[in-house]
Amino acid sequence: MESSSVSADLHIILNDICCGAGHVDDLFPFFLRHAKQIFPMLDCMDDLRKISDLRLPPNWYPEARAIQRKIIFHAGPTNSGKTYHAIQRFLSAKSGIYCGPLKLLAHEIFQKSNAANVPCDLVTGEERVYATEDARQASHIACTIEMCSTNTPYEVAVIDEIQMIRDPARGWAWTRALLGLCAEEIHVCGEGAAIDLVTELMYTTGEEVEVRNYKRLTPLTVLDYALESLDNLQPGDCIVCFSKNDIYSVSRQIEARGLECAVIYGSLPPGTKLEQAKKFNDPNDPCKILVATDAIGMGLNLCIKRIIFNSIVKPTVNEKGEKEIDSITTSQALQIAGRAGRFGSSFKQGEVTTMHRDDLLQLKEILSESVPPVKAAGLHPTPEQIEMFAYHLPDATLSNLIDIFVSLSQVDGLYFVCNIDDFKFLADMIQHIPLNLRSRYVFCTAPLNRKEPFVCTTLLKFARQFSRNEPLTFDWLCRHTKWPLAPPKNIKELVHLEAVHDVFDLYLWLSYRFMDMFPDAALVRDIQKKLDDIIQIGVCNITKLIRASQSGAASGAAEVMSEGFPFSRTKRDARTVSDHRDAKSAEPLSIALEVPGERRGKSLRAYRSATRQEDLKSHRRGSLANRLLREGLLTQEMLRQLESEWQDQHRSGRYGLASKRNDQSSSKEMGKKKK
């Protein structure tokens, strides 16, 4: 009552309430007025609810609803021939589209189709390859599922790995293809666990589902004994690890036994994966062992006799976007184990076991369980829906628009809204850059791993230059990535080369959407092929790279310089530090080098926790130079050069008291940045 800032009408209401002449409910209109200032969406809540109503996704695709489609579900385990039969119908059709989860799978169908004299184009997020020289669109298309067109009519469409419709990040793409493809026949391939959901979804569109069940073409046996030692490896063995660190550790131990091994993991470029697979499959190549992550689960044809699970626990991301370490699911175990004894390969029977005896019983339990049914299909807000939200809420950021959309969205029990954390991360990262909403949305849907600092930084630079209407040229990209690049000398350099390959992928992905601003796609594609060859050299010599990383760490520990050694950071040094900081790495390299190859999978969490604590302790010990060496921010050559320069300057009297203070402050600054 004594406040001078209270408006006259509110002052009267408050006075009436205090005197007993009014009721506290009389304050509500004033509260509502204030709430609408703080939450503008309250003024248009009804409109926003209508826009975010996701209860009838089939109605989003009028072209598909205008025809009566025939749905055929090819259900069966890995290596049952289900996809083969769907592809045979695809090849015999007058027009068709194949939608797969990976570039490798789309590329395989593209090659098979053209080899069978059925002209087929390849469409991925990064490129379009025409079957004909005159660049006319072919009647058949093999594409990654996000790139399928829901407006083009086809006779036959094939949707591969339909169980991924439940994927928390990408499930929306399978939902869109299943509901929206405008084809007379839709051939769906995948696990039988998705049959009920697909049938229910098609019931809402008035379309029936014909189910064709397939059995595995070759027998798969779960062995009664574990491998226990790498000494027991046999030709055709594949050891499956669920972390890059374990890949490094196991491959090093295998080659220490005089055996050659091929290496395949998720972040390798597709070309390198294919070369490693070719090396392993070649009967004339001395390489008879494969070390891989679950990246072999789909997209690669491999001649594997026996699958050996190095561990049965895997880091995963739950529906809330939180990281968890849990046992692999029955679906994952079957997908990976099913790669052994492939039909048509030199091994007519597949075998599966574990590295450790303790894990074998649990693996048998996992494999014996039935795959839980797929309960719901993913959805994702479209650019048009977000634009309508932005019209009503012009001052909201894109990240806030997405949050409001998800909070207001209504879905029925057959659907869920996909995880949007990656989208929001990119939206927040480029929020300060002036972009129109549609361009901002496209940048935020770019397929990149947000744990790769170098790639994220590059996207930020792309967006900044794009906003200034300055084309991203080939020369600019070469300067940014320091192309040309040399073959890697250690693991960190190999990891950085993989990040550079991802940057080239990002450029090509954006060039497909903004051709004028990313004009040099052909040149970038050429150097990406060269980079692929360089990475292949590194992967073929991966044991040498690990050994070099070890010896670098050891020599860094041996050559300890005095704590008082002052040095200034040159531009070259700063650039090197930046490069190493930008290189992607899930965990410190020291973990990869010290992981014992035969530790128990169940103690993984405790092991990593203890290792990180030990790393922290070790980082607190030793000289600054030693710590920088251990971090990979300095090399021995740089250190010797800095020492030589400092001694020369010291002898010439150029290092006075002021200079020393500057050097010390420079060292502190470097320490802060490193932390």
mmCIF file of N, CA and C in Angstrom, residues 490 493 552 555-556 559 572-573 576 580 625 628-630 632-642:
data_model
loop_
_atom_site.group_PDB
_atom_site.id
_atom_site.type_symbol
_atom_site.label_atom_id
_atom_site.label_comp_id
_atom_site.label_asym_id
_atom_site.label_seq_id
_atom_site.Cartn_x
_atom_site.Cartn_y
_atom_site.Cartn_z
ATOM 1 N N ASN A 490 50.253 -40.384 -34.458
ATOM 2 C CA ASN A 490 49.765 -40.974 -33.207
ATOM 3 C C ASN A 490 48.236 -40.978 -33.223
ATOM 4 N N GLU A 493 46.304 -37.608 -33.582
ATOM 5 C CA GLU A 493 46.274 -37.065 -34.940
ATOM 6 C C GLU A 493 45.257 -37.826 -35.796
ATOM 7 N N GLY A 552 55.587 -41.398 -26.759
ATOM 8 C CA GLY A 552 55.556 -39.942 -26.573
ATOM 9 C C GLY A 552 55.272 -39.578 -25.138
ATOM 10 N N SER A 555 58.475 -40.568 -23.081
ATOM 11 C CA SER A 555 59.600 -39.649 -23.229
ATOM 12 C C SER A 555 59.296 -38.314 -22.590
ATOM 13 N N GLY A 556 57.988 -37.958 -22.610
ATOM 14 C CA GLY A 556 57.605 -36.710 -21.946
ATOM 15 C C GLY A 556 57.865 -36.789 -20.463
ATOM 16 N N GLU A 559 61.961 -36.710 -19.927
ATOM 17 C CA GLU A 559 62.681 -35.457 -20.130
ATOM 18 C C GLU A 559 61.988 -34.335 -19.370
ATOM 19 N N ARG A 572 52.552 -19.936 -33.724
ATOM 20 C CA ARG A 572 52.545 -21.322 -34.177
ATOM 21 C C ARG A 572 52.143 -22.257 -33.037
ATOM 22 N N ASP A 573 52.685 -21.968 -31.836
ATOM 23 C CA ASP A 573 52.378 -22.813 -30.685
ATOM 24 C C ASP A 573 50.911 -22.711 -30.313
ATOM 25 N N THR A 576 48.814 -24.694 -32.577
ATOM 26 C CA THR A 576 48.918 -26.125 -32.300
ATOM 27 C C THR A 576 48.066 -26.506 -31.112
ATOM 28 N N HIS A 580 44.857 -29.191 -31.068
ATOM 29 C CA HIS A 580 44.708 -30.356 -30.194
ATOM 30 C C HIS A 580 43.463 -30.250 -29.331
ATOM 31 N N ALA A 625 55.679 -28.176 -18.151
ATOM 32 C CA ALA A 625 56.093 -28.737 -19.436
ATOM 33 C C ALA A 625 55.695 -30.207 -19.527
ATOM 34 N N LEU A 628 51.940 -30.510 -20.098
ATOM 35 C CA LEU A 628 51.568 -30.171 -21.470
ATOM 36 C C LEU A 628 51.943 -31.288 -22.435
ATOM 37 N N LEU A 629 53.076 -31.922 -22.173
ATOM 38 C CA LEU A 629 53.483 -33.071 -22.996
ATOM 39 C C LEU A 629 52.478 -34.211 -22.861
ATOM 40 N N ARG A 630 52.076 -34.462 -21.600
ATOM 41 C CA ARG A 630 51.161 -35.554 -21.343
ATOM 42 C C ARG A 630 49.797 -35.291 -21.990
ATOM 43 N N GLY A 632 49.406 -33.701 -24.697
ATOM 44 C CA GLY A 632 49.543 -33.647 -26.144
ATOM 45 C C GLY A 632 49.531 -32.235 -26.680
ATOM 46 N N LEU A 633 49.644 -31.219 -25.782
ATOM 47 C CA LEU A 633 49.632 -29.820 -26.221
ATOM 48 C C LEU A 633 51.018 -29.345 -26.651
ATOM 49 N N LEU A 634 52.029 -30.101 -26.301
ATOM 50 C CA LEU A 634 53.407 -29.824 -26.722
ATOM 51 C C LEU A 634 54.032 -31.106 -27.244
ATOM 52 N N THR A 635 54.965 -30.952 -28.180
ATOM 53 C CA THR A 635 55.765 -32.092 -28.617
ATOM 54 C C THR A 635 57.195 -31.880 -28.143
ATOM 55 N N GLN A 636 58.000 -32.950 -28.172
ATOM 56 C CA GLN A 636 59.397 -32.828 -27.756
ATOM 57 C C GLN A 636 60.147 -31.846 -28.650
ATOM 58 N N GLU A 637 59.830 -31.873 -29.949
ATOM 59 C CA GLU A 637 60.509 -30.966 -30.871
ATOM 60 C C GLU A 637 60.209 -29.514 -30.533
ATOM 61 N N MET A 638 58.932 -29.203 -30.246
ATOM 62 C CA MET A 638 58.562 -27.837 -29.870
ATOM 63 C C MET A 638 59.249 -27.424 -28.582
ATOM 64 N N LEU A 639 59.329 -28.375 -27.640
ATOM 65 C CA LEU A 639 59.928 -28.081 -26.349
ATOM 66 C C LEU A 639 61.410 -27.744 -26.498
ATOM 67 N N ARG A 640 62.112 -28.533 -27.319
ATOM 68 C CA ARG A 640 63.546 -28.261 -27.539
ATOM 69 C C ARG A 640 63.742 -26.919 -28.216
ATOM 70 N N GLN A 641 62.852 -26.591 -29.185
ATOM 71 C CA GLN A 641 62.966 -25.313 -29.873
ATOM 72 C C GLN A 641 62.727 -24.146 -28.912
ATOM 73 N N LEU A 642 61.712 -24.286 -28.051
ATOM 74 C CA LEU A 642 61.429 -23.237 -27.069
ATOM 75 C C LEU A 642 62.594 -23.051 -26.105
#
